[in-house]
């Protein structure tokens, strides 16, 4: 397996538009498994997102569950810029909002092959997060508006994020093309918890 953005396969070539769409949707589906448990991943970031042996077209699995928490419990880890940090550098309670924030930063990293605010020192990045500032993402970029909405917690759940991805795709490609693309996904993601 390779981690997103850190493995040999992703370092050799940029991720295609279809690759980004599939990976983002698969990450959402993996996160939904936790809602059924009910827990939150708590440390979603590219080194904890794995491509299976099928490489660029393979399935996505999440790893590093030692920071998973029950909804409403304080997060155990903060990996900037993938965690929404509160005033006084406190970690928030885990919620759909904290998972969406992490997801928005992961989408940004996968899309642009760099973390948000990559050119700033870590303390400056953390201060921007505390101040509620958002990284720039062109609204015309694939998922630009979606990333911004994730960073502000605009969705009810990660499932709602995935539904928005499907809606955006249907508007661009048509219902049948999206159905074909998504039908190749592995529906049994509960194995990622075992």
mmCIF file of C-alpha atoms in Angstrom:
data_model
loop_
_atom_site.group_PDB
_atom_site.id
_atom_site.type_symbol
_atom_site.label_atom_id
_atom_site.label_comp_id
_atom_site.label_asym_id
_atom_site.label_seq_id
_atom_site.Cartn_x
_atom_site.Cartn_y
_atom_site.Cartn_z
ATOM 1 C CA UNK A 1 0.000 0.000 0.000
ATOM 2 C CA UNK A 2 1.011 3.592 -0.576
ATOM 3 C CA UNK A 3 -0.149 6.587 1.390
ATOM 4 C CA UNK A 4 -1.808 9.401 -0.511
ATOM 5 C CA UNK A 5 0.809 11.972 -1.413
ATOM 6 C CA UNK A 6 3.646 10.019 0.222
ATOM 7 C CA UNK A 7 3.975 6.818 -1.809
ATOM 8 C CA UNK A 8 6.071 6.026 -4.830
ATOM 9 C CA UNK A 9 3.136 5.919 -7.252
ATOM 10 C CA UNK A 10 1.727 9.338 -6.330
ATOM 11 C CA UNK A 11 5.152 10.974 -6.388
ATOM 12 C CA UNK A 12 5.711 10.087 -10.047
ATOM 13 C CA UNK A 13 2.701 11.744 -11.624
ATOM 14 C CA UNK A 14 -0.103 14.128 -10.731
ATOM 15 C CA UNK A 15 -3.476 12.688 -9.807
ATOM 16 C CA UNK A 16 -5.976 12.791 -12.656
ATOM 17 C CA UNK A 17 -9.335 14.526 -12.332
ATOM 18 C CA UNK A 18 -11.098 11.142 -12.235
ATOM 19 C CA UNK A 19 -8.561 9.886 -9.687
ATOM 20 C CA UNK A 20 -9.321 12.834 -7.416
ATOM 21 C CA UNK A 21 -13.056 12.269 -7.735
ATOM 22 C CA UNK A 22 -12.815 8.558 -6.962
ATOM 23 C CA UNK A 23 -10.390 9.008 -4.068
ATOM 24 C CA UNK A 24 -12.438 11.767 -2.468
ATOM 25 C CA UNK A 25 -15.632 9.744 -2.700
ATOM 26 C CA UNK A 26 -13.884 6.661 -1.287
ATOM 27 C CA UNK A 27 -12.468 8.649 1.637
ATOM 28 C CA UNK A 28 -16.012 9.842 2.420
ATOM 29 C CA UNK A 29 -17.305 6.275 2.332
ATOM 30 C CA UNK A 30 -14.556 5.110 4.675
ATOM 31 C CA UNK A 31 -15.358 7.889 7.142
ATOM 32 C CA UNK A 32 -19.031 6.903 7.084
ATOM 33 C CA UNK A 33 -18.097 3.518 8.521
ATOM 34 C CA UNK A 34 -17.083 5.283 11.721
ATOM 35 C CA UNK A 35 -20.474 6.972 11.979
ATOM 36 C CA UNK A 36 -22.088 3.533 12.083
ATOM 37 C CA UNK A 37 -19.756 2.355 14.877
ATOM 38 C CA UNK A 38 -20.280 5.362 16.124
ATOM 39 C CA UNK A 39 -16.818 6.906 16.282
ATOM 40 C CA UNK A 40 -14.779 9.528 14.470
ATOM 41 C CA UNK A 41 -11.378 8.886 12.906
ATOM 42 C CA UNK A 42 -9.901 11.865 14.780
ATOM 43 C CA UNK A 43 -6.654 12.031 12.780
ATOM 44 C CA UNK A 44 -7.605 12.131 9.106
ATOM 45 C CA UNK A 45 -4.617 13.314 7.065
ATOM 46 C CA UNK A 46 -2.810 12.026 3.971
ATOM 47 C CA UNK A 47 -0.329 9.725 5.781
ATOM 48 C CA UNK A 48 -3.358 7.884 7.237
ATOM 49 C CA UNK A 49 -5.051 7.356 3.848
ATOM 50 C CA UNK A 50 -3.829 4.295 1.973
ATOM 51 C CA UNK A 51 -4.098 3.072 -1.600
ATOM 52 C CA UNK A 52 -4.461 -0.695 -1.792
ATOM 53 C CA UNK A 53 -2.281 -2.841 -4.051
ATOM 54 C CA UNK A 54 -4.306 -1.944 -7.134
ATOM 55 C CA UNK A 55 -2.352 1.352 -7.195
ATOM 56 C CA UNK A 56 -3.835 4.523 -8.642
ATOM 57 C CA UNK A 57 -7.136 2.853 -9.463
ATOM 58 C CA UNK A 58 -7.234 0.882 -6.213
ATOM 59 C CA UNK A 59 -9.423 1.250 -3.216
ATOM 60 C CA UNK A 60 -8.804 3.662 -0.384
ATOM 61 C CA UNK A 61 -8.408 2.477 3.191
ATOM 62 C CA UNK A 62 -7.958 4.535 6.317
ATOM 63 C CA UNK A 63 -5.359 3.667 8.926
ATOM 64 C CA UNK A 64 -3.991 4.796 12.295
ATOM 65 C CA UNK A 65 -7.096 4.459 14.433
ATOM 66 C CA UNK A 66 -5.386 5.130 17.771
ATOM 67 C CA UNK A 67 -6.863 8.659 17.819
ATOM 68 C CA UNK A 68 -10.438 7.559 17.081
ATOM 69 C CA UNK A 69 -12.923 9.042 19.543
ATOM 70 C CA UNK A 70 -16.625 8.890 20.247
ATOM 71 C CA UNK A 71 -18.632 11.801 18.907
ATOM 72 C CA UNK A 72 -18.556 14.623 21.441
ATOM 73 C CA UNK A 73 -15.259 13.526 23.031
ATOM 74 C CA UNK A 74 -12.237 15.792 22.787
ATOM 75 C CA UNK A 75 -9.891 14.950 19.922
ATOM 76 C CA UNK A 76 -6.643 13.295 20.983
ATOM 77 C CA UNK A 77 -4.320 14.631 18.275
ATOM 78 C CA UNK A 78 -3.753 17.745 16.228
ATOM 79 C CA UNK A 79 -1.880 17.496 12.957
ATOM 80 C CA UNK A 80 -1.946 20.909 11.369
ATOM 81 C CA UNK A 81 -3.382 21.899 8.925
ATOM 82 C CA UNK A 82 -5.713 18.886 9.153
ATOM 83 C CA UNK A 83 -7.241 19.659 12.563
ATOM 84 C CA UNK A 84 -9.496 22.535 13.486
ATOM 85 C CA UNK A 85 -7.715 24.087 16.478
ATOM 86 C CA UNK A 86 -9.569 26.339 18.943
ATOM 87 C CA UNK A 87 -8.429 29.445 20.800
ATOM 88 C CA UNK A 88 -5.638 28.795 23.314
ATOM 89 C CA UNK A 89 -4.534 25.912 21.054
ATOM 90 C CA UNK A 90 -7.195 23.609 22.499
ATOM 91 C CA UNK A 91 -8.473 20.622 20.570
ATOM 92 C CA UNK A 92 -12.208 20.607 19.818
ATOM 93 C CA UNK A 93 -14.728 17.906 20.562
ATOM 94 C CA UNK A 94 -14.958 15.415 17.719
ATOM 95 C CA UNK A 95 -17.927 16.039 15.462
ATOM 96 C CA UNK A 96 -19.035 16.073 11.850
ATOM 97 C CA UNK A 97 -17.459 19.536 11.669
ATOM 98 C CA UNK A 98 -13.997 18.349 12.745
ATOM 99 C CA UNK A 99 -14.086 15.436 10.283
ATOM 100 C CA UNK A 100 -15.201 17.770 7.484
ATOM 101 C CA UNK A 101 -12.369 20.184 8.259
ATOM 102 C CA UNK A 102 -9.858 17.346 7.977
ATOM 103 C CA UNK A 103 -11.522 16.106 4.805
ATOM 104 C CA UNK A 104 -11.327 19.592 3.243
ATOM 105 C CA UNK A 105 -7.591 19.757 3.947
ATOM 106 C CA UNK A 106 -7.108 16.229 2.568
ATOM 107 C CA UNK A 107 -8.989 17.091 -0.630
ATOM 108 C CA UNK A 108 -6.810 20.201 -0.996
ATOM 109 C CA UNK A 109 -3.621 18.180 -0.455
ATOM 110 C CA UNK A 110 -4.635 15.460 -2.913
ATOM 111 C CA UNK A 111 -5.755 18.002 -5.527
ATOM 112 C CA UNK A 112 -2.793 20.392 -5.349
ATOM 113 C CA UNK A 113 -0.113 17.919 -4.123
ATOM 114 C CA UNK A 114 0.787 20.179 -1.198
ATOM 115 C CA UNK A 115 -0.765 20.957 2.177
ATOM 116 C CA UNK A 116 -2.806 24.127 2.682
ATOM 117 C CA UNK A 117 -0.548 27.111 3.392
ATOM 118 C CA UNK A 118 2.487 24.974 2.482
ATOM 119 C CA UNK A 119 4.657 28.073 2.187
ATOM 120 C CA UNK A 120 4.022 29.234 5.776
ATOM 121 C CA UNK A 121 5.708 28.136 9.000
ATOM 122 C CA UNK A 122 3.648 25.712 11.150
ATOM 123 C CA UNK A 123 2.921 28.290 13.913
ATOM 124 C CA UNK A 124 1.546 30.681 11.285
ATOM 125 C CA UNK A 125 -0.643 27.934 9.778
ATOM 126 C CA UNK A 126 -2.037 27.085 13.218
ATOM 127 C CA UNK A 127 -2.797 30.751 13.926
ATOM 128 C CA UNK A 128 -4.687 31.023 10.625
ATOM 129 C CA UNK A 129 -6.774 27.994 11.600
ATOM 130 C CA UNK A 130 -7.492 29.476 15.042
ATOM 131 C CA UNK A 131 -8.506 32.769 13.384
ATOM 132 C CA UNK A 132 -10.916 30.915 11.101
ATOM 133 C CA UNK A 133 -9.055 31.896 7.930
ATOM 134 C CA UNK A 134 -9.420 29.589 4.955
ATOM 135 C CA UNK A 135 -6.739 28.573 2.478
ATOM 136 C CA UNK A 136 -7.269 29.951 -0.995
ATOM 137 C CA UNK A 137 -8.855 27.504 -3.370
ATOM 138 C CA UNK A 138 -10.028 28.760 -6.735
ATOM 139 C CA UNK A 139 -13.794 28.391 -6.959
ATOM 140 C CA UNK A 140 -13.355 27.106 -10.502
ATOM 141 C CA UNK A 141 -10.929 24.398 -9.340
ATOM 142 C CA UNK A 142 -12.328 20.918 -9.035
ATOM 143 C CA UNK A 143 -14.015 20.847 -5.617
ATOM 144 C CA UNK A 144 -12.859 24.426 -4.780
ATOM 145 C CA UNK A 145 -16.198 25.399 -3.249
ATOM 146 C CA UNK A 146 -16.568 21.951 -1.680
ATOM 147 C CA UNK A 147 -13.258 22.334 0.186
ATOM 148 C CA UNK A 148 -14.302 25.732 1.543
ATOM 149 C CA UNK A 149 -17.646 24.338 2.674
ATOM 150 C CA UNK A 150 -15.854 21.453 4.442
ATOM 151 C CA UNK A 151 -13.519 23.878 6.239
ATOM 152 C CA UNK A 152 -16.459 25.839 7.680
ATOM 153 C CA UNK A 153 -18.496 22.723 8.557
ATOM 154 C CA UNK A 154 -21.300 23.483 6.124
ATOM 155 C CA UNK A 155 -22.472 19.868 5.806
ATOM 156 C CA UNK A 156 -24.574 17.835 8.222
ATOM 157 C CA UNK A 157 -22.291 14.818 7.868
ATOM 158 C CA UNK A 158 -19.566 13.252 5.740
ATOM 159 C CA UNK A 159 -22.381 11.408 3.949
ATOM 160 C CA UNK A 160 -23.734 14.829 2.929
ATOM 161 C CA UNK A 161 -20.295 15.691 1.534
ATOM 162 C CA UNK A 162 -20.320 12.545 -0.585
ATOM 163 C CA UNK A 163 -23.839 13.324 -1.812
ATOM 164 C CA UNK A 164 -22.643 16.793 -2.840
ATOM 165 C CA UNK A 165 -19.724 15.220 -4.737
ATOM 166 C CA UNK A 166 -22.169 12.967 -6.590
ATOM 167 C CA UNK A 167 -24.439 15.945 -7.339
ATOM 168 C CA UNK A 168 -21.506 17.965 -8.711
ATOM 169 C CA UNK A 169 -20.460 15.033 -10.881
ATOM 170 C CA UNK A 170 -23.962 14.474 -12.201
ATOM 171 C CA UNK A 171 -24.146 18.136 -13.209
ATOM 172 C CA UNK A 172 -20.823 17.825 -15.087
ATOM 173 C CA UNK A 173 -21.000 14.328 -16.558
ATOM 174 C CA UNK A 174 -24.544 13.079 -16.438
ATOM 175 C CA UNK A 175 -26.274 10.482 -14.297
ATOM 176 C CA UNK A 176 -25.202 7.381 -16.247
ATOM 177 C CA UNK A 177 -21.491 8.305 -16.352
ATOM 178 C CA UNK A 178 -21.444 8.904 -12.601
ATOM 179 C CA UNK A 179 -23.257 5.640 -11.914
ATOM 180 C CA UNK A 180 -20.642 3.747 -13.944
ATOM 181 C CA UNK A 181 -17.759 5.513 -12.186
ATOM 182 C CA UNK A 182 -19.101 4.910 -8.679
ATOM 183 C CA UNK A 183 -20.182 1.307 -9.319
ATOM 184 C CA UNK A 184 -16.547 0.204 -9.318
ATOM 185 C CA UNK A 185 -16.180 1.160 -5.652
ATOM 186 C CA UNK A 186 -15.901 -1.452 -2.955
ATOM 187 C CA UNK A 187 -19.084 -1.199 -0.894
ATOM 188 C CA UNK A 188 -17.798 -3.312 1.995
ATOM 189 C CA UNK A 189 -15.554 -0.845 3.802
ATOM 190 C CA UNK A 190 -16.235 -2.197 7.278
ATOM 191 C CA UNK A 191 -13.102 -4.327 6.850
ATOM 192 C CA UNK A 192 -10.999 -1.187 7.346
ATOM 193 C CA UNK A 193 -11.821 -1.347 11.055
ATOM 194 C CA UNK A 194 -10.655 -4.941 11.539
#
